[in-house]
GROMACS .gro file of C-alpha atoms in nm:
model
  121
    1MET     CA    1   0.000   0.000   0.000
    2HIS     CA    2   0.271   0.243   0.101
    3GLU     CA    3   0.500   0.189  -0.197
    4GLU     CA    4   0.225   0.183  -0.458
    5PHE     CA    5  -0.018   0.443  -0.320
    6GLY     CA    6   0.177   0.633  -0.053
    7LEU     CA    7  -0.067   0.530   0.220
    8SER     CA    8   0.021   0.365   0.548
    9GLY     CA    9  -0.220   0.124   0.713
   10ALA     CA   10  -0.326   0.401   0.950
   11ASP     CA   11  -0.381   0.641   0.658
   12TYR     CA   12  -0.599   0.384   0.484
   13THR     CA   13  -0.801   0.313   0.799
   14ILE     CA   14  -0.872   0.681   0.857
   15LEU     CA   15  -0.963   0.755   0.496
   16ALA     CA   16  -1.183   0.446   0.471
   17GLU     CA   17  -1.376   0.545   0.783
   18LEU     CA   18  -1.417   0.910   0.679
   19THR     CA   19  -1.543   0.816   0.334
   20ARG     CA   20  -1.805   0.585   0.489
   21VAL     CA   21  -1.978   0.858   0.690
   22PRO     CA   22  -2.221   1.111   0.542
   23GLY     CA   23  -2.045   1.438   0.470
   24GLY     CA   24  -1.701   1.278   0.507
   25GLN     CA   25  -1.636   1.425   0.850
   26LEU     CA   26  -1.646   1.326   1.215
   27ARG     CA   27  -1.585   1.497   1.547
   28MET     CA   28  -1.239   1.418   1.675
   29LEU     CA   29  -1.349   1.252   1.999
   30GLU     CA   30  -1.615   1.042   1.823
   31PHE     CA   31  -1.361   0.943   1.558
   32ALA     CA   32  -1.107   0.832   1.819
   33ARG     CA   33  -1.376   0.618   1.984
   34THR     CA   34  -1.485   0.471   1.650
   35LEU     CA   35  -1.129   0.369   1.567
   36GLY     CA   36  -1.052   0.254   1.921
   37TRP     CA   37  -0.749   0.486   1.926
   38GLU     CA   38  -0.630   0.726   2.194
   39LYS     CA   39  -0.701   1.085   2.104
   40SER     CA   40  -0.328   1.172   2.100
   41ARG     CA   41  -0.251   0.893   1.853
   42LEU     CA   42  -0.530   1.011   1.623
   43SER     CA   43  -0.417   1.372   1.654
   44HIS     CA   44  -0.058   1.291   1.555
   45GLN     CA   45  -0.171   1.077   1.262
   46LEU     CA   46  -0.410   1.346   1.140
   47THR     CA   47  -0.137   1.610   1.161
   48ARG     CA   48   0.081   1.402   0.930
   49MET     CA   49  -0.209   1.340   0.692
   50ALA     CA   50  -0.313   1.707   0.689
   51LYS     CA   51   0.040   1.805   0.585
   52ARG     CA   52  -0.005   1.577   0.283
   53GLY     CA   53  -0.349   1.723   0.202
   54LEU     CA   54  -0.546   1.405   0.273
   55VAL     CA   55  -0.758   1.542   0.560
   56GLU     CA   56  -0.836   1.876   0.718
   57ARG     CA   57  -0.939   1.987   1.063
   58ILE     CA   58  -1.245   2.206   1.092
   59GLU     CA   59  -1.321   2.400   1.405
   60CYS     CA   60  -1.662   2.335   1.558
   61ALA     CA   61  -1.863   2.658   1.544
   62ASP     CA   62  -2.085   2.577   1.842
   63ASP     CA   63  -1.814   2.425   2.066
   64ARG     CA   64  -1.474   2.595   2.065
   65ARG     CA   65  -1.314   2.294   2.232
   66GLY     CA   66  -1.437   2.057   1.962
   67ALA     CA   67  -1.312   2.000   1.611
   68TYR     CA   68  -1.405   1.791   1.313
   69VAL     CA   69  -1.178   1.599   1.083
   70ALA     CA   70  -1.281   1.582   0.719
   71VAL     CA   71  -1.152   1.398   0.416
   72THR     CA   72  -1.031   1.626   0.136
   73GLY     CA   73  -1.071   1.575  -0.236
   74GLU     CA   74  -0.713   1.453  -0.246
   75GLY     CA   75  -0.790   1.207   0.034
   76ARG     CA   76  -1.092   1.074  -0.157
   77GLU     CA   77  -0.879   1.027  -0.467
   78ALA     CA   78  -0.614   0.841  -0.266
   79ILE     CA   79  -0.861   0.597  -0.107
   80THR     CA   80  -1.043   0.545  -0.437
   81ALA     CA   81  -0.714   0.451  -0.603
   82ALA     CA   82  -0.599   0.221  -0.320
   83ALA     CA   83  -0.927   0.047  -0.233
   84PRO     CA   84  -0.934  -0.206  -0.520
   85ARG     CA   85  -0.582  -0.320  -0.431
   86HIS     CA   86  -0.675  -0.347  -0.063
   87VAL     CA   87  -0.981  -0.558  -0.147
   88ASP     CA   88  -0.772  -0.783  -0.374
   89ASP     CA   89  -0.510  -0.827  -0.100
   90VAL     CA   90  -0.770  -0.916   0.165
   91ARG     CA   91  -0.932  -1.165  -0.069
   92ARG     CA   92  -0.600  -1.320  -0.179
   93LEU     CA   93  -0.442  -1.336   0.168
   94PHE     CA   94  -0.750  -1.418   0.377
   95ILE     CA   95  -1.087  -1.491   0.219
   96ASP     CA   96  -0.964  -1.723  -0.057
   97HIS     CA   97  -0.824  -1.959   0.207
   98LEU     CA   98  -1.156  -2.011   0.386
   99THR     CA   99  -1.434  -2.252   0.301
  100PRO     CA  100  -1.788  -2.119   0.262
  101GLY     CA  101  -1.870  -2.269   0.604
  102GLN     CA  102  -1.575  -2.092   0.765
  103ILE     CA  103  -1.682  -1.761   0.610
  104THR     CA  104  -2.034  -1.810   0.748
  105LEU     CA  105  -1.893  -1.891   1.093
  106LEU     CA  106  -1.662  -1.589   1.079
  107ALA     CA  107  -1.959  -1.366   0.994
  108GLU     CA  108  -2.161  -1.508   1.285
  109ILE     CA  109  -1.873  -1.459   1.529
  110SER     CA  110  -1.810  -1.105   1.401
  111ASP     CA  111  -2.179  -1.016   1.439
  112LEU     CA  112  -2.179  -1.145   1.797
  113VAL     CA  113  -1.864  -0.951   1.888
  114LEU     CA  114  -1.997  -0.630   1.729
  115GLU     CA  115  -2.330  -0.666   1.910
  116ARG     CA  116  -2.143  -0.704   2.240
  117ILE     CA  117  -1.928  -0.399   2.166
  118ASP     CA  118  -2.237  -0.194   2.079
  119ALA     CA  119  -2.411  -0.308   2.398
  120THR     CA  120  -2.120  -0.205   2.619
  121GLY     CA  121  -2.045   0.120   2.437
   0.00000   0.00000   0.00000
């Protein structure tokens, strides 16, 4: 990913999440929770990405302590270019090695884990 598209795993994770949400932006604290990252880790990563034009920070008009992070046009282009390769890699390295029954079981386990995470916040 890094050599071909200039994106680290963390870059890809952030861009993928931002491009999934309506409007392409999230509040910093909510984003850190969504990723399961400490706020300082997210802040450092976003600073590096902002310098490269992939994301931007937007001050929250109604809460001076809050800020949003938003994907830029350049960030959207980067994730759009890298996503097909990422999907191919996941399929080649992971999915293609599982039987249909294992994939079904994996989906059931993932659903259970996600339900538990949602229930506990």
